[in-house]
Short mmCIF file of C-alpha atoms in Angstrom, two decimals:
data_model
loop_
_atom_site.label_atom_id
_atom_site.label_comp_id
_atom_site.label_asym_id
_atom_site.label_seq_id
_atom_site.Cartn_x
_atom_site.Cartn_y
_atom_site.Cartn_z
CA SER A 1 0.00 0.00 0.00
CA GLY A 2 1.01 3.62 -0.49
CA LYS A 3 0.92 4.31 3.25
CA GLY A 4 3.23 1.35 3.97
CA ILE A 5 5.75 2.46 1.32
CA PHE A 6 5.69 6.03 2.66
CA GLU A 7 6.25 4.81 6.23
CA LYS A 8 9.16 2.60 5.09
CA ILE A 9 10.79 5.52 3.22
CA LEU A 10 10.29 7.76 6.27
CA LYS A 11 11.74 5.13 8.62
CA ASP A 12 14.76 4.56 6.30
CA ARG A 13 15.41 8.32 6.13
CA GLU A 14 15.17 8.63 9.92
CA GLU A 15 17.79 5.86 10.26
CA GLU A 16 20.06 7.64 7.76
CA LEU A 17 19.76 10.92 9.68
CA LYS A 18 20.45 9.14 12.98
CA ILE A 19 23.62 7.58 11.55
CA GLU A 20 24.74 10.95 10.14
CA ARG A 21 24.13 12.70 13.49
CA GLU A 22 26.03 10.01 15.41
CA GLY A 23 28.90 10.22 12.95
CA ILE A 24 29.17 13.97 13.39
CA VAL A 25 29.16 13.74 17.17
CA ALA A 26 31.31 10.63 17.49
CA PHE A 27 34.05 11.45 15.03
CA ASP A 28 35.91 14.52 13.92
CA TYR A 29 33.40 17.19 13.04
CA LYS A 30 35.13 20.20 11.59
CA LYS A 31 33.65 23.62 11.10
CA ILE A 32 35.98 26.12 9.51
CA VAL A 33 35.37 29.85 9.65
CA TYR A 34 37.58 32.02 7.47
CA SER A 35 38.44 35.67 7.83
CA LYS A 36 41.06 37.79 6.14
CA GLU A 37 44.01 36.53 8.15
CA SER A 38 42.68 33.93 10.54
CA LYS A 39 40.91 30.60 10.54
CA VAL A 40 38.90 28.86 13.25
CA GLN A 41 38.33 25.12 13.26
CA ILE A 42 36.04 23.27 15.67
CA ARG A 43 36.50 19.56 16.29
CA VAL A 44 34.00 17.65 18.37
CA GLY A 45 34.84 14.37 20.08
CA ASP A 46 37.85 12.39 21.23
CA GLU A 47 39.15 11.74 17.72
CA GLY A 48 39.17 15.48 16.98
CA PHE A 49 41.35 16.08 20.03
CA LYS A 50 43.67 13.17 19.23
CA THR A 51 44.08 14.49 15.69
CA PHE A 52 45.06 17.89 17.06
CA LEU A 53 47.58 16.34 19.48
CA ALA A 54 49.13 14.34 16.64
CA GLU A 55 49.39 17.54 14.56
CA LEU A 56 51.02 19.38 17.48
CA THR A 57 53.52 16.55 18.04
CA ASP A 58 54.35 16.43 14.34
CA TRP A 59 54.82 20.22 14.18
CA ALA A 60 57.05 20.29 17.28
CA ARG A 61 59.13 17.33 16.05
CA LYS A 62 59.67 18.83 12.59
CA THR A 63 60.29 22.46 13.58
CA LYS A 64 62.15 21.80 16.85
CA GLN A 65 60.19 24.76 18.25
CA GLU A 66 58.63 25.00 21.69
CA TYR A 67 54.93 24.88 22.44
CA LEU A 68 53.22 26.33 25.52
CA PHE A 69 50.46 24.80 27.65
CA ILE A 70 48.18 26.24 30.33
CA GLY A 71 45.70 24.13 32.24
CA LYS A 72 44.99 21.53 34.84
CA GLY A 73 46.26 18.66 32.73
CA ARG A 74 43.08 16.79 31.88
CA VAL A 75 44.44 14.62 29.06
CA ARG A 76 45.34 11.83 31.49
CA LYS A 77 42.02 11.97 33.32
CA HIS A 78 40.01 11.93 30.09
CA PHE A 79 41.99 9.41 28.02
CA GLY A 80 43.67 7.30 30.70
CA ASP A 81 47.21 6.40 31.75
CA GLU A 82 48.24 4.50 28.61
CA TYR A 83 47.42 7.33 26.21
CA TYR A 84 48.95 9.98 28.50
CA LYS A 85 52.18 8.02 29.02
CA HIS A 86 52.42 7.35 25.28
CA PHE A 87 52.14 11.10 24.53
CA GLN A 88 54.78 11.96 27.16
CA GLY A 89 57.00 9.20 25.73
CA LEU A 90 56.74 10.74 22.24
CA LYS A 91 57.75 14.12 23.66
CA ARG A 92 60.75 12.49 25.33
CA LYS A 93 61.71 10.42 22.26
CA PHE A 94 61.61 13.40 19.89
CA LYS A 95 62.97 15.85 22.50
CA ILE A 96 59.95 18.07 22.06
CA LYS A 97 60.36 21.37 23.84
CA CYS A 98 57.48 22.69 25.87
CA ARG A 99 56.76 24.98 28.77
CA ILE A 100 53.82 24.03 30.91
CA ILE A 101 51.84 25.93 33.53
CA MET A 102 49.66 23.56 35.52
CA SER A 103 47.50 23.72 38.58
CA LYS A 104 49.11 22.69 41.86
CA GLU A 105 45.98 20.65 42.50
CA LEU A 106 46.86 17.62 40.35
CA ASP A 107 44.49 14.70 39.86
CA TYR A 108 47.42 12.24 39.98
CA SER A 109 50.33 12.58 42.41
CA ASP A 110 52.80 10.88 40.05
CA THR A 111 52.18 13.30 37.16
CA PRO A 112 55.46 15.20 37.76
CA LYS A 113 57.40 11.94 37.32
CA ILE A 114 55.74 11.20 33.97
CA LEU A 115 55.42 14.72 32.57
CA TYR A 116 58.12 15.74 30.08
CA GLY A 117 58.87 19.44 29.77
CA ASN A 118 59.69 22.59 31.67
CA VAL A 119 56.87 22.88 34.21
CA ARG A 120 55.71 25.43 36.73
CA TYR A 121 52.84 24.87 39.09
CA ILE A 122 50.57 27.67 40.21
CA PRO A 123 47.47 27.68 42.37
CA PHE A 124 44.33 28.17 40.34
CA LYS A 125 41.83 29.80 42.69
CA TYR A 126 39.14 29.45 40.08
CA PRO A 127 39.53 26.09 38.29
CA SER A 128 38.99 26.26 34.57
CA PRO A 129 37.23 23.55 32.56
CA THR A 130 39.53 24.37 29.62
CA SER A 131 43.14 23.85 28.58
CA ALA A 132 45.11 25.89 26.05
CA TRP A 133 48.04 24.98 23.79
CA ILE A 134 49.94 27.79 22.08
CA TYR A 135 52.24 27.10 19.14
CA ASP A 136 53.15 28.22 15.63
CA ARG A 137 50.48 30.85 14.94
CA LYS A 138 47.78 28.81 16.68
CA VAL A 139 45.88 28.75 19.94
CA VAL A 140 44.04 25.53 20.71
CA ILE A 141 41.41 25.57 23.43
CA VAL A 142 39.86 22.35 24.66
CA LEU A 143 36.53 22.38 26.45
CA TRP A 144 36.76 19.30 28.65
CA GLU A 145 33.30 19.44 30.19
CA THR A 146 31.27 19.52 26.99
CA GLU A 147 29.76 16.23 25.91
CA PRO A 148 31.64 15.23 23.84
CA ILE A 149 34.80 17.31 24.32
CA THR A 150 35.32 20.22 21.93
CA THR A 151 38.65 21.29 20.45
CA ILE A 152 38.78 24.83 19.04
CA ILE A 153 41.77 25.61 16.84
CA ILE A 154 42.37 29.30 16.19
CA ASP A 155 44.94 29.99 13.49
CA SER A 156 45.66 33.69 14.03
CA GLU A 157 48.78 35.74 14.70
CA GLU A 158 46.78 38.11 16.92
CA ALA A 159 45.24 35.37 19.09
CA ASN A 160 48.58 33.57 19.29
CA MET A 161 50.42 36.71 20.43
CA SER A 162 47.72 37.51 22.98
CA TYR A 163 47.87 34.02 24.54
CA LYS A 164 51.69 34.01 24.44
CA ASN A 165 51.75 37.29 26.35
CA TYR A 166 49.29 35.90 28.90
CA PHE A 167 51.39 32.74 29.24
CA GLU A 168 54.61 34.76 29.76
CA LEU A 169 52.90 36.89 32.41
CA LEU A 170 51.86 33.76 34.33
CA TRP A 171 55.30 32.18 33.80
CA GLU A 172 57.08 35.20 35.27
CA ALA A 173 54.58 35.58 38.10
CA SER A 174 55.02 31.97 39.13
CA ALA A 175 58.80 32.47 39.38
CA GLU A 176 58.54 35.72 41.34
CA LYS A 177 56.21 34.27 43.94
CA GLU A 178 58.48 31.29 44.54
CA VAL A 179 55.86 28.81 43.46
CA GLU A 180 57.18 25.26 43.25
CA VAL A 181 59.01 24.89 39.95
CA LEU A 182 59.86 21.52 38.45
CA GLU A 183 62.17 21.48 35.46
CA LEU A 184 62.68 18.02 34.06
CA GLU A 185 65.87 17.44 32.19
CA ASN A 186 65.85 15.90 28.74
CA LYS A 187 66.91 12.31 29.37
CA ASP A 188 67.87 10.15 26.43
#
């Protein structure tokens, strides 16, 4: 009957839309906004973040340039020990330079033993649900408490310079106030 055919077509289309929606949320959804000199990319989900981290690692390995990080260090909590230790191992293996400003209130007491880089700890009176990586001409902000996580990649000289200046201000302030500083040596 015509009604049965229509209902089957409608049901098939609903299934197709459901699969498309799940694919967008579960994988690496990218929205790119262009302006004259900047680009913003939004990646939703774990794979979007992992893709960014692979790109960062590749950039740092190839250019031998330093990246900067500000945050509580939620990669380990979100992805688990194996993934976190693997990432730190890659940094060690490729001698990737980084300066890191993290909260004194760590989720794992052994993080300083695993973490590879030049690290300073500061008290965050107002915990932030985000982390920021600064490198090349990019600023990457990760929203850890969205479901799923959201990775925002801003490719802009202006944003990069602004975040670098903010990072340097925090870096200097942490040294002046005699906050615990841990500088791990590059061990081969």
